[in-house]
Coordinates of C-alpha atoms and ligand atoms in Angstrom, one line a residue:
X1 CA 115.2 68.7 118.9
X2 CA 113.2 71.9 119.5
X3 CA 110.9 73.1 116.8
X4 CA 112.3 75.6 114.2
X5 CA 110.9 78.5 115.9
X6 CA 113.4 78.1 118.8
X7 CA 116.4 78.2 116.4
X8 CA 118.7 81.0 117.2
X9 CA 120.1 82.8 114.2
X10 CA 123.5 84.2 115.1
X11 CA 124.0 85.3 111.4
X12 CA 124.6 88.7 109.9
X13 CA 121.1 89.0 108.5
X14 CA 118.4 87.9 108.4
X15 CA 118.4 88.1 112.1
X16 CA 115.8 86.9 114.7
X17 CA 112.9 89.1 114.3
X18 CA 110.8 90.5 117.0
X19 CA 107.1 89.3 117.1
X20 CA 105.9 92.8 118.2
X21 CA 107.5 94.2 114.9
X22 CA 106.3 91.3 112.6
X23 CA 102.8 91.6 113.9
X24 CA 102.5 94.9 112.2
X25 CA 102.9 93.3 108.8
X26 CA 99.8 91.4 109.4
X27 CA 97.5 93.7 107.4
X28 CA 95.1 92.3 104.7
X29 CA 94.6 95.7 103.1
X30 CA 97.2 98.3 103.2
X31 CA 97.8 99.9 99.7
X32 CA 100.6 102.2 98.9
X33 CA 98.2 104.9 97.8
X34 CA 96.4 105.3 101.2
X35 CA 96.9 108.3 103.4
X36 CA 97.6 105.9 106.3
X37 CA 100.4 104.4 104.4
X38 CA 101.9 107.8 103.5
X39 CA 101.7 108.8 107.2
X40 CA 103.5 105.6 108.4
X41 CA 106.2 105.9 105.6
X42 CA 106.8 109.5 106.5
X43 CA 107.2 108.4 110.1
X44 CA 109.7 105.7 109.1
X45 CA 112.0 108.1 107.3
X46 CA 111.8 110.7 110.0
X47 CA 112.8 108.1 112.6
X48 CA 115.5 106.7 110.5
X49 CA 117.2 110.2 110.6
X50 CA 117.3 110.0 114.3
X51 CA 118.9 106.6 114.3
X52 CA 121.9 107.8 112.1
X53 CA 122.2 111.3 113.7
X54 CA 121.0 113.1 110.6
X55 CA 119.9 116.8 111.1
X56 CA 117.6 118.6 108.8
X57 CA 115.2 117.1 106.4
X58 CA 117.4 115.9 103.5
X59 CA 116.0 112.7 101.9
X60 CA 116.0 109.2 103.3
X61 CA 115.0 106.6 100.5
X62 CA 113.3 103.4 101.4
X63 CA 113.9 101.4 98.2
X64 CA 112.3 98.0 97.5
X65 CA 115.4 95.9 97.2
X66 CA 118.4 95.1 99.3
X67 CA 121.5 96.8 100.6
X68 CA 123.4 96.2 97.4
X69 CA 120.7 98.1 95.4
X70 CA 120.9 101.0 97.8
X71 CA 124.6 101.1 97.3
X72 CA 124.4 100.8 93.4
X73 CA 121.8 103.5 93.5
X74 CA 124.0 105.8 95.4
X75 CA 126.9 105.2 92.9
X76 CA 124.7 105.6 89.8
X77 CA 123.0 108.7 91.0
X78 CA 125.6 110.8 92.7
X79 CA 128.7 110.2 90.5
X80 CA 129.0 110.5 86.8
X81 CA 130.7 108.0 84.5
X82 CA 134.4 108.3 84.8
X83 CA 134.4 109.5 88.4
X84 CA 137.5 108.6 90.5
X85 CA 136.2 106.5 93.4
X86 CA 138.6 105.4 96.3
X87 CA 137.3 102.2 98.0
X88 CA 139.0 101.6 101.3
X89 CA 138.3 97.8 101.6
X90 CA 138.7 95.6 104.7
X91 CA 137.4 92.5 102.8
X92 CA 134.5 90.9 100.9
X93 CA 132.1 93.9 100.8
X94 CA 134.7 96.6 100.3
X95 CA 135.8 94.5 97.2
X96 CA 132.2 94.2 96.0
X97 CA 132.0 98.0 95.9
X98 CA 135.0 98.1 93.6
X99 CA 133.2 95.9 91.2
X100 CA 130.0 97.9 91.4
X101 CA 131.8 101.1 90.8
X102 CA 133.6 99.7 87.8
X103 CA 130.4 98.2 86.3
X104 CA 128.5 101.5 86.5
X105 CA 131.4 103.1 84.7
X106 CA 133.5 104.8 87.3
X107 CA 137.1 104.6 87.6
X108 CA 137.7 103.0 91.1
X109 CA 140.9 102.5 93.0
X110 CA 141.3 100.2 96.0
X111 CA 143.2 100.3 99.3
X112 CA 143.0 97.0 101.0
X113 CA 144.0 95.7 104.5
X114 CA 144.9 92.1 105.5
X115 CA 141.9 90.3 107.1
X116 CA 141.3 91.6 110.7
X117 CA 142.9 94.9 110.2
X118 CA 142.1 98.4 108.9
X119 CA 144.0 100.4 106.3
X120 CA 146.1 102.9 108.3
X121 CA 144.7 106.4 108.2
X122 CA 147.9 107.9 106.9
X123 CA 147.7 105.6 103.8
X124 CA 144.1 106.8 103.2
X125 CA 145.1 110.4 103.5
X126 CA 148.2 109.9 101.1
X127 CA 145.9 108.3 98.5
X128 CA 143.1 110.9 98.9
X129 CA 145.5 113.7 98.3
X130 CA 145.9 112.5 94.7
X131 CA 142.4 113.8 94.1
X132 CA 139.2 111.6 94.2
X133 CA 135.5 112.4 93.6
X134 CA 134.4 110.0 96.2
X135 CA 135.6 107.7 99.1
X136 CA 133.7 104.5 100.0
X137 CA 134.1 102.7 103.3
X138 CA 132.4 99.7 104.9
X139 CA 131.4 100.7 108.5
X140 CA 131.4 97.1 109.6
X141 CA 133.1 94.7 107.2
X142 CA 130.9 91.6 107.6
X143 CA 133.6 89.2 106.3
X144 CA 136.1 90.0 108.9
X145 CA 134.4 91.7 111.8
X146 CA 136.3 94.9 111.5
X147 CA 134.9 98.3 112.3
X148 CA 136.0 101.4 110.5
X149 CA 136.7 104.7 112.3
X150 CA 134.1 106.6 110.3
X151 CA 134.6 109.8 112.3
X152 CA 138.4 110.0 111.4
X153 CA 137.7 109.1 107.9
X154 CA 135.1 111.7 107.6
X155 CA 137.7 114.4 108.7
X156 CA 139.9 113.3 105.9
X157 CA 137.1 113.3 103.4
X158 CA 136.2 116.9 104.4
X159 CA 139.8 118.0 104.2
X160 CA 140.1 116.6 100.7
X161 CA 136.6 117.7 99.6
X162 CA 135.7 114.1 98.6
X163 CA 132.1 112.7 98.8
X164 CA 132.1 110.2 101.6
X165 CA 129.9 107.2 101.1
X166 CA 129.4 104.8 104.1
X167 CA 128.2 101.2 103.7
X168 CA 126.4 100.8 107.0
X169 CA 124.5 97.6 106.2
X170 CA 126.0 95.6 109.1
X171 CA 126.3 98.5 111.5
X172 CA 123.3 100.9 111.5
X173 CA 121.1 100.6 114.5
X174 CA 123.8 98.8 116.4
X175 CA 127.0 100.7 116.1
X176 CA 127.1 104.4 116.7
X177 CA 126.5 106.7 113.6
X178 CA 126.3 110.5 113.7
X179 CA 126.4 111.2 109.9
X180 CA 125.9 115.0 110.2
X181 CA 128.6 115.5 112.9
X182 CA 131.1 113.1 111.4
X183 CA 131.1 114.5 107.8
X184 CA 129.4 111.5 106.2
X185 CA 127.7 112.5 102.9
X186 CA 125.7 109.2 102.2
X187 CA 124.8 106.3 104.4
X188 CA 123.2 103.0 103.0
X189 CA 121.8 100.0 104.9
X190 CA 119.4 97.2 104.6
X191 CA 116.2 96.2 106.5
X192 CA 117.4 92.6 107.5
X193 CA 120.4 93.4 109.5
X194 CA 120.5 95.4 112.8
X195 CA 117.2 97.1 111.8
X196 CA 115.5 93.8 112.6
X197 CA 113.0 93.7 109.7
X198 CA 112.7 90.9 107.0
X199 CA 114.8 91.5 103.8
X200 CA 113.4 93.7 101.2
X201 CA 114.1 97.4 101.9
X202 CA 117.4 99.0 100.9
X203 CA 117.8 102.3 102.8
X204 CA 119.8 105.3 101.4
X205 CA 120.2 108.5 103.3
X206 CA 121.8 111.7 101.7
X207 CA 123.1 113.3 104.9
X208 CA 124.6 116.5 103.4
X209 CA 123.7 119.3 100.9
X210 CA 126.7 118.2 99.0
X211 CA 125.2 114.7 98.4
X212 CA 121.8 116.3 97.7
X213 CA 123.3 118.7 95.0
X214 CA 125.3 115.7 93.5
X215 CA 122.1 113.9 93.0
X216 CA 120.5 116.9 91.3
X217 CA 123.5 117.8 89.1
X218 CA 124.1 114.3 87.9
X219 CA 120.6 113.6 86.9
X220 CA 121.1 113.6 83.2
X221 CA 123.9 111.0 83.5
X222 CA 121.6 108.4 85.2
X223 CA 120.9 105.7 82.9
X224 CA 118.5 103.7 85.0
X225 CA 114.8 104.1 85.3
X226 CA 114.2 102.1 88.5
X227 CA 117.1 103.5 90.4
X228 CA 116.5 107.2 89.4
X229 CA 116.7 108.9 92.8
X230 CA 115.3 112.3 91.6
X231 CA 112.0 110.4 90.9
X232 CA 112.1 108.5 94.1
X233 CA 112.8 111.8 95.9
X234 CA 109.3 113.1 94.9
X235 CA 107.8 110.0 96.4
X236 CA 109.7 110.2 99.7
X237 CA 108.9 113.9 100.0
X238 CA 105.2 113.3 99.3
X239 CA 105.1 110.6 102.0
X240 CA 106.7 112.9 104.5
X241 CA 104.1 115.5 103.7
X242 CA 101.3 113.0 104.0
X243 CA 100.7 112.9 100.3
X244 CA 100.9 110.2 97.7
X245 CA 103.2 109.8 94.7
X246 CA 104.4 106.9 92.7
X247 CA 107.5 105.7 91.0
X248 CA 107.4 101.9 91.6
X249 CA 105.5 100.0 94.3
X250 CA 107.2 100.4 97.8
X251 CA 107.6 97.3 100.0
X252 CA 104.5 98.3 101.8
X253 CA 104.3 95.7 104.5
X254 CA 108.0 95.8 105.3
X255 CA 107.6 99.6 105.7
X256 CA 105.0 99.0 108.3
X257 CA 107.4 96.6 110.1
X258 CA 110.3 99.0 109.7
X259 CA 108.4 102.0 111.3
X260 CA 107.6 99.8 114.3
X261 CA 111.1 98.5 114.6
X262 CA 112.6 102.0 114.5
X263 CA 110.2 103.1 117.2
X264 CA 111.5 100.1 119.3
X265 CA 115.1 101.0 118.5
X266 CA 114.6 104.7 119.5
X267 CA 112.9 103.6 122.6
X268 CA 116.0 101.6 123.6
X269 CA 118.1 104.6 122.6
X270 CA 121.2 104.3 120.3
X271 CA 123.7 104.8 123.2
X272 CA 122.1 101.9 125.2
X273 CA 121.7 99.8 122.0
X274 CA 125.3 100.3 121.1
X275 CA 126.4 99.4 124.7
X276 CA 124.4 96.3 124.6
X277 CA 125.9 95.1 121.3
X278 CA 129.4 96.0 122.5
X279 CA 129.1 94.0 125.7
X280 CA 127.7 90.9 123.8
X281 CA 130.4 91.2 121.2
X282 CA 133.0 91.2 124.0
X283 CA 131.3 88.2 125.6
X284 CA 131.5 86.4 122.2
X285 CA 135.1 87.2 121.7
X286 CA 136.2 86.3 125.2
X287 CA 134.1 83.1 124.9
X288 CA 135.8 81.8 121.7
X289 CA 139.2 82.7 123.1
X290 CA 138.2 80.8 126.2
X291 CA 137.8 77.8 123.9
X292 CA 141.3 78.4 122.6
X293 CA 140.3 79.9 119.3
X294 CA 141.5 83.2 117.8
X295 CA 139.4 86.1 116.7
X296 CA 140.1 87.4 113.2
X297 CA 139.6 91.1 114.0
X298 CA 142.3 92.8 116.1
X299 CA 140.8 93.8 119.4
X300 CA 140.9 97.5 119.0
X301 CA 139.1 97.4 115.8
X302 CA 136.6 94.7 116.6
X303 CA 132.9 95.3 115.5
X304 CA 130.0 94.9 117.9
X305 CA 127.8 93.2 115.3
X306 CA 129.8 90.3 113.9
X307 CA 132.8 88.2 115.0
X308 CA 134.9 86.1 112.6
X309 CA 136.8 83.2 114.4
X310 CA 139.6 81.1 113.2
X311 CA 139.0 77.4 113.6
X312 CA 141.4 74.7 114.8
X313 CA 143.3 72.9 112.0
X314 CA 141.2 70.1 110.6
X315 CA 137.7 71.5 111.5
X316 CA 135.8 72.1 108.3
X317 CA 133.4 75.3 108.7
X318 CA 130.7 73.6 106.7
X319 CA 130.6 70.6 108.9
X320 CA 130.9 72.6 112.0
X321 CA 128.1 74.9 110.9
X322 CA 126.0 71.8 110.3
X323 CA 126.8 70.4 113.8
X324 CA 126.0 73.7 115.5
X325 CA 122.8 74.0 113.4
X326 CA 121.7 70.6 114.6
X327 CA 121.9 72.0 118.0
X328 CA 119.5 74.8 116.9
X329 CA 121.9 77.7 116.7
X330 CA 122.8 79.1 113.2
X331 CA 126.3 80.5 112.5
X332 CA 127.5 81.9 109.1
X333 CA 130.1 80.5 106.8
X334 CA 133.2 82.5 106.0
X335 CA 133.0 84.6 102.8
X336 CA 136.4 86.4 102.8
X337 CA 138.6 84.6 100.2
X338 CA 141.5 84.3 102.6
X339 CA 139.4 83.0 105.5
X340 CA 137.4 80.4 103.6
X341 CA 137.9 76.9 104.8
X342 CA 139.4 77.9 108.2
X343 CA 136.9 80.2 109.9
X344 CA 133.4 80.7 111.0
X345 CA 131.3 83.8 111.7
X346 CA 129.1 84.5 114.6
X347 CA 126.5 87.4 114.1
X348 CA 125.3 89.3 117.0
X349 CA 123.3 92.3 115.5
X350 CA 119.7 93.2 116.2
X351 CA 117.6 91.6 118.8
X352 CA 120.4 89.5 120.4
X353 CA 120.6 89.2 124.2
X354 CA 122.8 87.5 126.6
X355 CA 121.1 84.2 126.6
X356 CA 121.5 84.0 122.8
X357 CA 125.2 84.4 123.3
X358 CA 125.4 81.8 126.1
X359 CA 123.4 79.3 124.0
X360 CA 125.4 79.9 120.9
X361 CA 128.7 79.5 122.7
X362 CA 127.5 76.4 124.4
X363 CA 126.4 74.8 121.1
X364 CA 129.7 75.8 119.5
X365 CA 131.6 74.0 122.4
X366 CA 129.6 70.8 122.0
X367 CA 129.8 70.8 118.2
X368 CA 133.6 71.3 118.3
X369 CA 133.8 68.4 120.8
X370 CA 131.7 66.1 118.6
X371 CA 134.1 66.9 115.7
X372 CA 137.1 66.0 117.7
X373 CA 138.5 69.4 118.6
X374 CA 140.2 69.6 121.9
X375 CA 137.9 72.0 123.7
X376 CA 137.1 71.7 127.4
X377 CA 133.3 72.0 127.9
X378 CA 132.6 75.3 129.8
X379 CA 135.9 76.8 129.0
X380 CA 134.3 79.4 126.6
X381 CA 131.2 79.8 128.6
X382 CA 133.2 80.6 131.7
X383 CA 135.0 83.4 129.9
X384 CA 131.8 84.8 128.4
X385 CA 130.0 84.5 131.8
X386 CA 132.7 86.6 133.4
X387 CA 132.1 89.4 130.9
X388 CA 128.4 89.3 131.3
X389 CA 128.6 89.2 135.1
X390 CA 131.1 92.1 135.0
X391 CA 128.5 94.1 133.2
X392 CA 125.8 93.3 135.7
X393 CA 124.0 91.0 133.2
Ligands
PLP1 C1 124.9 92.2 104.0 C2 125.8 93.2 103.6 C3 125.7 93.8 102.3 C4 124.7 93.4 101.2 O1 123.4 93.7 101.6 P1 122.3 93.0 100.8 O2 121.1 93.4 101.5 O3 122.6 91.5 100.8 O4 122.4 93.4 99.4 C5 126.5 94.9 102.0 N1 127.4 95.4 102.9 C6 127.6 94.8 104.1 C7 128.6 95.3 105.0 C8 126.8 93.7 104.5 O5 126.9 93.1 105.7

């Protein structure tokens, strides 16, 4: 057995973190009221805008919390009670947003697709024409590995004058996002996924004037102190101007790491970064198919950040995960109700490279064999290697 540090996390967050990024958290004194911190925080929000293709200087919020908090904050602040919200759900997280919307007093409706598929655009359009205040979509549905067509959905949202909210927790900084060009009003994400920073920051971006006005006009309906974005806005704005303001303590050391990670992400460039993830995702899909397993997501809609895989009959996901983990690779359990007990998920977001993919597939082959599945050693690796070689890797 290798020591823990050599364990490869192929999970949809937390991901394997880069030492260069983590080193920037090693500060014994970095208070949230120092000019240094204000400057770094301001840099982080400016860099984040570039990662999601956000023009202008509308607010980006770095909230101490997780992705779920960022989503809930968007719902509470931009839409008043009773608002009609259409959730286009491809699985577990889509369904979660219906629950959140309901709990905060909206009137949500859901359009769902079977696991591995999208809801057809014409169905979305038909539903939108009934009149909605907002449409919510999960960019990459982490439970099935399906990626939404955000650009096309954005056109529909514009046409029907609907606030368009995108859950980009599993996509931002790996999949392409051009929120200003694609008609996206709100993007939310979290630090621990493709942004490659430990858990603890929920990120929320108001990409349009429409979203910004919604926040201001809805202020009196917001019945939360912590999540009050009009207050957080003063803090975010102050930091961008190198000044200090306070609403609640920011996740100081995570912000230091986030700023460094964003620098690294922009240095790689979003086009290159997306291409890398797309190639590795294809190697994973071809690899598992080479072993005789089926991918949950239809090929045309498969995401670059996560792959859900059906297991052979009789192979228990929990036992398989344990057997793979004993070989120092960590996969994720299924969370979609229809996929539980018969599938496993391979995460490949963030700092993954071709060696991680090869090692993960090799561990999976051996673990499946140990559990008695009929898998020829090397069958998955051969298919994945062909993809990597074809891409010059
Ligand atoms: C992980 C995830 C979330 C939840 O984020 P938390 O940081 O765990 O709150 C939401 N949506 C998607 C698509 C995710 O993958």
